[in-house]
Short mmCIF file of C-alpha atoms in Angstrom, two decimals:
data_model
loop_
_atom_site.label_atom_id
_atom_site.label_comp_id
_atom_site.label_asym_id
_atom_site.label_seq_id
_atom_site.Cartn_x
_atom_site.Cartn_y
_atom_site.Cartn_z
CA MET A 1 -2.63 12.90 -12.47
CA GLY A 2 0.39 15.02 -13.81
CA ARG A 3 1.96 15.70 -10.62
CA ASP A 4 3.10 13.72 -7.47
CA LYS A 5 -0.02 12.28 -6.12
CA ALA A 6 1.70 11.89 -2.54
CA PHE A 7 1.44 15.79 -2.05
CA LEU A 8 -2.16 16.40 -3.16
CA LYS A 9 -4.14 17.80 -0.30
CA LEU A 10 -7.12 16.04 1.34
CA GLU A 11 -8.97 17.63 4.50
CA GLY A 12 -5.82 20.20 4.54
CA ALA A 13 -3.11 17.63 4.42
CA PRO A 14 -1.06 15.77 1.67
CA LEU A 15 -2.20 12.39 0.78
CA ILE A 16 1.06 10.94 2.23
CA GLU A 17 0.22 12.26 5.71
CA HIS A 18 -3.02 10.57 5.83
CA VAL A 19 -1.25 7.16 4.96
CA LEU A 20 1.62 7.98 7.37
CA ARG A 21 -0.77 8.65 10.16
CA ALA A 22 -2.60 5.30 9.81
CA LEU A 23 0.60 3.41 9.36
CA ARG A 24 2.21 5.17 12.52
CA ALA A 25 -0.88 3.89 14.46
CA VAL A 26 0.43 0.33 13.82
CA PHE A 27 4.07 0.22 13.16
CA PRO A 28 7.22 1.82 14.52
CA ARG A 29 9.32 2.02 11.50
CA ILE A 30 8.10 3.35 7.94
CA ILE A 31 9.95 3.13 4.61
CA ILE A 32 8.75 5.35 1.62
CA VAL A 33 10.09 4.14 -1.73
CA THR A 34 10.22 7.11 -3.97
CA ASN A 35 11.92 8.36 -6.90
CA ALA A 36 12.23 11.59 -4.93
CA PRO A 37 13.52 11.01 -1.45
CA SER A 38 14.60 14.56 -0.82
CA SER A 39 10.75 15.52 -1.18
CA TYR A 40 10.21 13.52 2.13
CA VAL A 41 12.99 14.79 4.40
CA SER A 42 10.34 16.50 6.76
CA TYR A 43 8.63 13.33 7.49
CA ASP A 44 9.61 10.74 10.31
CA ALA A 45 10.29 7.93 7.89
CA LEU A 46 12.98 6.42 5.81
CA ALA A 47 12.83 7.72 2.29
CA ILE A 48 14.69 5.71 -0.39
CA ASN A 49 15.15 5.25 -3.83
CA ASP A 50 14.20 2.05 -5.91
CA ALA A 51 16.84 -0.55 -5.40
CA VAL A 52 16.76 -1.49 -9.23
CA ASP A 53 16.27 0.54 -12.22
CA LYS A 54 12.72 -0.82 -13.05
CA ARG A 55 9.55 0.90 -12.47
CA GLY A 56 6.31 -0.62 -10.97
CA PRO A 57 5.12 -1.77 -7.62
CA LEU A 58 6.96 -4.98 -7.58
CA THR A 59 10.06 -3.09 -7.61
CA GLY A 60 8.99 -0.76 -4.85
CA ILE A 61 7.97 -3.96 -2.89
CA TYR A 62 11.45 -5.31 -3.48
CA THR A 63 13.14 -2.16 -2.26
CA GLY A 64 11.03 -1.93 0.92
CA LEU A 65 11.69 -5.44 1.85
CA LEU A 66 15.63 -5.25 1.03
CA ASN A 67 15.74 -1.88 3.32
CA SER A 68 13.62 -3.25 6.06
CA THR A 69 14.70 -4.73 9.27
CA ASP A 70 11.42 -6.52 9.75
CA GLU A 71 10.45 -9.79 8.80
CA TYR A 72 6.73 -8.80 7.65
CA ASN A 73 5.93 -5.29 6.09
CA PHE A 74 2.78 -3.72 5.09
CA VAL A 75 2.86 -2.32 1.76
CA ALA A 76 0.36 0.74 0.67
CA ALA A 77 0.41 3.08 -2.25
CA CYS A 78 0.89 6.79 -1.31
CA ASP A 79 -2.56 7.56 -2.93
CA MET A 80 -4.52 5.51 -0.59
CA PRO A 81 -5.55 8.22 2.28
CA PHE A 82 -8.33 5.99 4.07
CA LEU A 83 -6.34 3.18 5.35
CA ASN A 84 -7.62 1.61 8.51
CA PRO A 85 -5.33 0.94 11.11
CA ASP A 86 -7.53 -1.73 12.70
CA LEU A 87 -7.76 -3.83 9.50
CA ILE A 88 -3.89 -3.46 9.11
CA ALA A 89 -3.20 -4.48 12.65
CA TYR A 90 -5.68 -7.49 12.11
CA MET A 91 -3.80 -8.54 8.84
CA ALA A 92 -0.35 -8.26 10.59
CA GLY A 93 -1.62 -10.56 13.11
CA LEU A 94 -2.20 -13.24 10.45
CA ALA A 95 1.35 -13.01 8.84
CA ASP A 96 2.95 -15.67 10.83
CA GLY A 97 3.44 -18.79 8.65
CA HIS A 98 2.59 -16.86 5.54
CA ASP A 99 4.57 -15.03 2.47
CA ILE A 100 1.57 -12.66 1.83
CA VAL A 101 -1.44 -11.66 3.76
CA VAL A 102 -3.66 -9.76 1.06
CA PRO A 103 -7.36 -8.59 1.05
CA LYS A 104 -9.69 -10.28 -1.53
CA ILE A 105 -12.92 -8.64 -2.41
CA ALA A 106 -15.43 -9.92 -4.88
CA GLY A 107 -12.56 -12.31 -6.33
CA ARG A 108 -10.21 -9.34 -6.71
CA VAL A 109 -7.00 -8.97 -4.65
CA GLU A 110 -5.50 -5.71 -3.30
CA PRO A 111 -1.86 -6.14 -3.80
CA LEU A 112 -0.81 -2.65 -2.73
CA HIS A 113 -2.77 -3.25 0.85
CA ALA A 114 -0.75 -6.15 1.85
CA ILE A 115 1.75 -7.80 4.10
CA TYR A 116 4.91 -9.23 2.45
CA SER A 117 7.65 -11.41 3.99
CA LYS A 118 11.32 -10.59 3.47
CA GLY A 119 11.34 -14.25 2.53
CA LEU A 120 10.14 -13.38 -0.84
CA LEU A 121 13.24 -11.32 -1.62
CA PRO A 122 14.95 -14.13 -3.97
CA LEU A 123 11.67 -14.85 -5.68
CA ILE A 124 11.03 -11.18 -6.59
CA GLU A 125 14.57 -10.55 -7.39
CA LYS A 126 14.28 -13.47 -10.02
CA ARG A 127 11.06 -11.89 -11.62
CA LEU A 128 12.64 -8.53 -11.84
CA GLN A 129 15.70 -9.94 -13.60
CA GLY A 130 13.44 -11.71 -15.88
CA ASP A 131 11.67 -8.38 -16.65
CA ALA A 132 8.29 -9.51 -14.89
CA ARG A 133 6.81 -6.64 -12.85
CA ASN A 134 3.37 -7.91 -12.16
CA VAL A 135 2.94 -8.25 -8.28
CA GLN A 136 0.47 -10.95 -8.60
CA GLY A 137 3.01 -13.03 -10.54
CA ILE A 138 4.75 -13.89 -7.08
CA PHE A 139 1.41 -15.28 -5.54
CA GLY A 140 1.60 -18.67 -7.10
CA GLU A 141 4.85 -19.47 -5.75
CA ALA A 142 4.26 -17.90 -2.30
CA ARG A 143 2.07 -18.92 0.60
CA VAL A 144 -0.54 -16.66 0.71
CA ARG A 145 -3.24 -16.06 3.25
CA TYR A 146 -6.30 -14.11 1.49
CA VAL A 147 -8.24 -11.96 4.00
CA ARG A 148 -11.75 -12.75 3.25
CA GLU A 149 -14.60 -9.97 2.76
CA THR A 150 -16.32 -10.93 5.76
CA GLU A 151 -13.07 -10.46 7.64
CA ILE A 152 -12.64 -7.12 6.03
CA ASP A 153 -16.28 -6.07 6.57
CA SER A 154 -15.73 -6.28 10.56
CA PHE A 155 -13.07 -3.41 10.21
CA ASP A 156 -14.18 -1.41 6.86
CA PRO A 157 -17.55 -2.21 5.79
CA GLU A 158 -17.42 0.52 3.02
CA HIS A 159 -13.97 -0.98 1.84
CA ARG A 160 -12.60 2.53 1.88
CA SER A 161 -9.26 1.35 2.77
CA PHE A 162 -8.67 0.17 -0.91
CA LYS A 163 -9.76 3.55 -2.31
CA ASN A 164 -6.90 5.07 -4.40
CA LEU A 165 -6.84 8.13 -6.10
CA ASN A 166 -5.43 7.76 -9.53
CA THR A 167 -7.64 10.22 -11.50
CA PRO A 168 -8.57 13.86 -11.21
CA GLU A 169 -12.13 12.66 -10.92
CA GLU A 170 -11.20 10.21 -8.09
CA TYR A 171 -9.31 13.01 -6.29
CA LYS A 172 -12.25 15.42 -6.86
CA GLU A 173 -14.80 12.99 -5.47
CA ALA A 174 -12.58 12.50 -2.22
CA THR A 175 -12.21 16.04 -1.68
CA CYS A 176 -15.78 17.02 -2.27
CA LEU A 177 -18.81 16.77 0.23
CA ASP A 178 -21.91 15.45 -1.06
CA LEU A 179 -23.75 18.71 -1.35
CA GLU A 180 -20.90 21.28 -1.89
CA CYS A 181 -19.41 19.80 -5.31
CA ARG A 182 -21.65 19.59 -8.36
CA SER A 183 -20.22 19.90 -11.93
#
């Protein structure tokens, strides 16, 4: 995108505000893992730098878990403005006895819309020390509860919760009304 996606506006508010609103409906504490914690001082959340000097989502998950006081933690990207609090709460209710609770749609998992247990910290640390950064690389060594598409459909039949805005085209699509945007 060429700039911090968290502060792109959608419906008059930065994407991060959409994410935080959905998360606050479910959780009392929120941690934002970022390379620019000072950019988030106005938000009611703990903003922290990555705990290790390696880029990528696995590092962010590790940092969040390391700094959390909760056993189970929901992880989402800052560019997912359509999170569904009811789906997230349902997933949180499935966490007990699992290391990961993750949606699976058409055979594809959504690792940045998932619940992770603090019990994964040693496994993630080992993988990061070995320079492995793929989030799904930990799934084979974890107790994973896959949330089936039929379960997801009860809360989010259009699967908008998993829509992230990675490109200018995806951002434009999200900001346009059907009849107003034609290019």
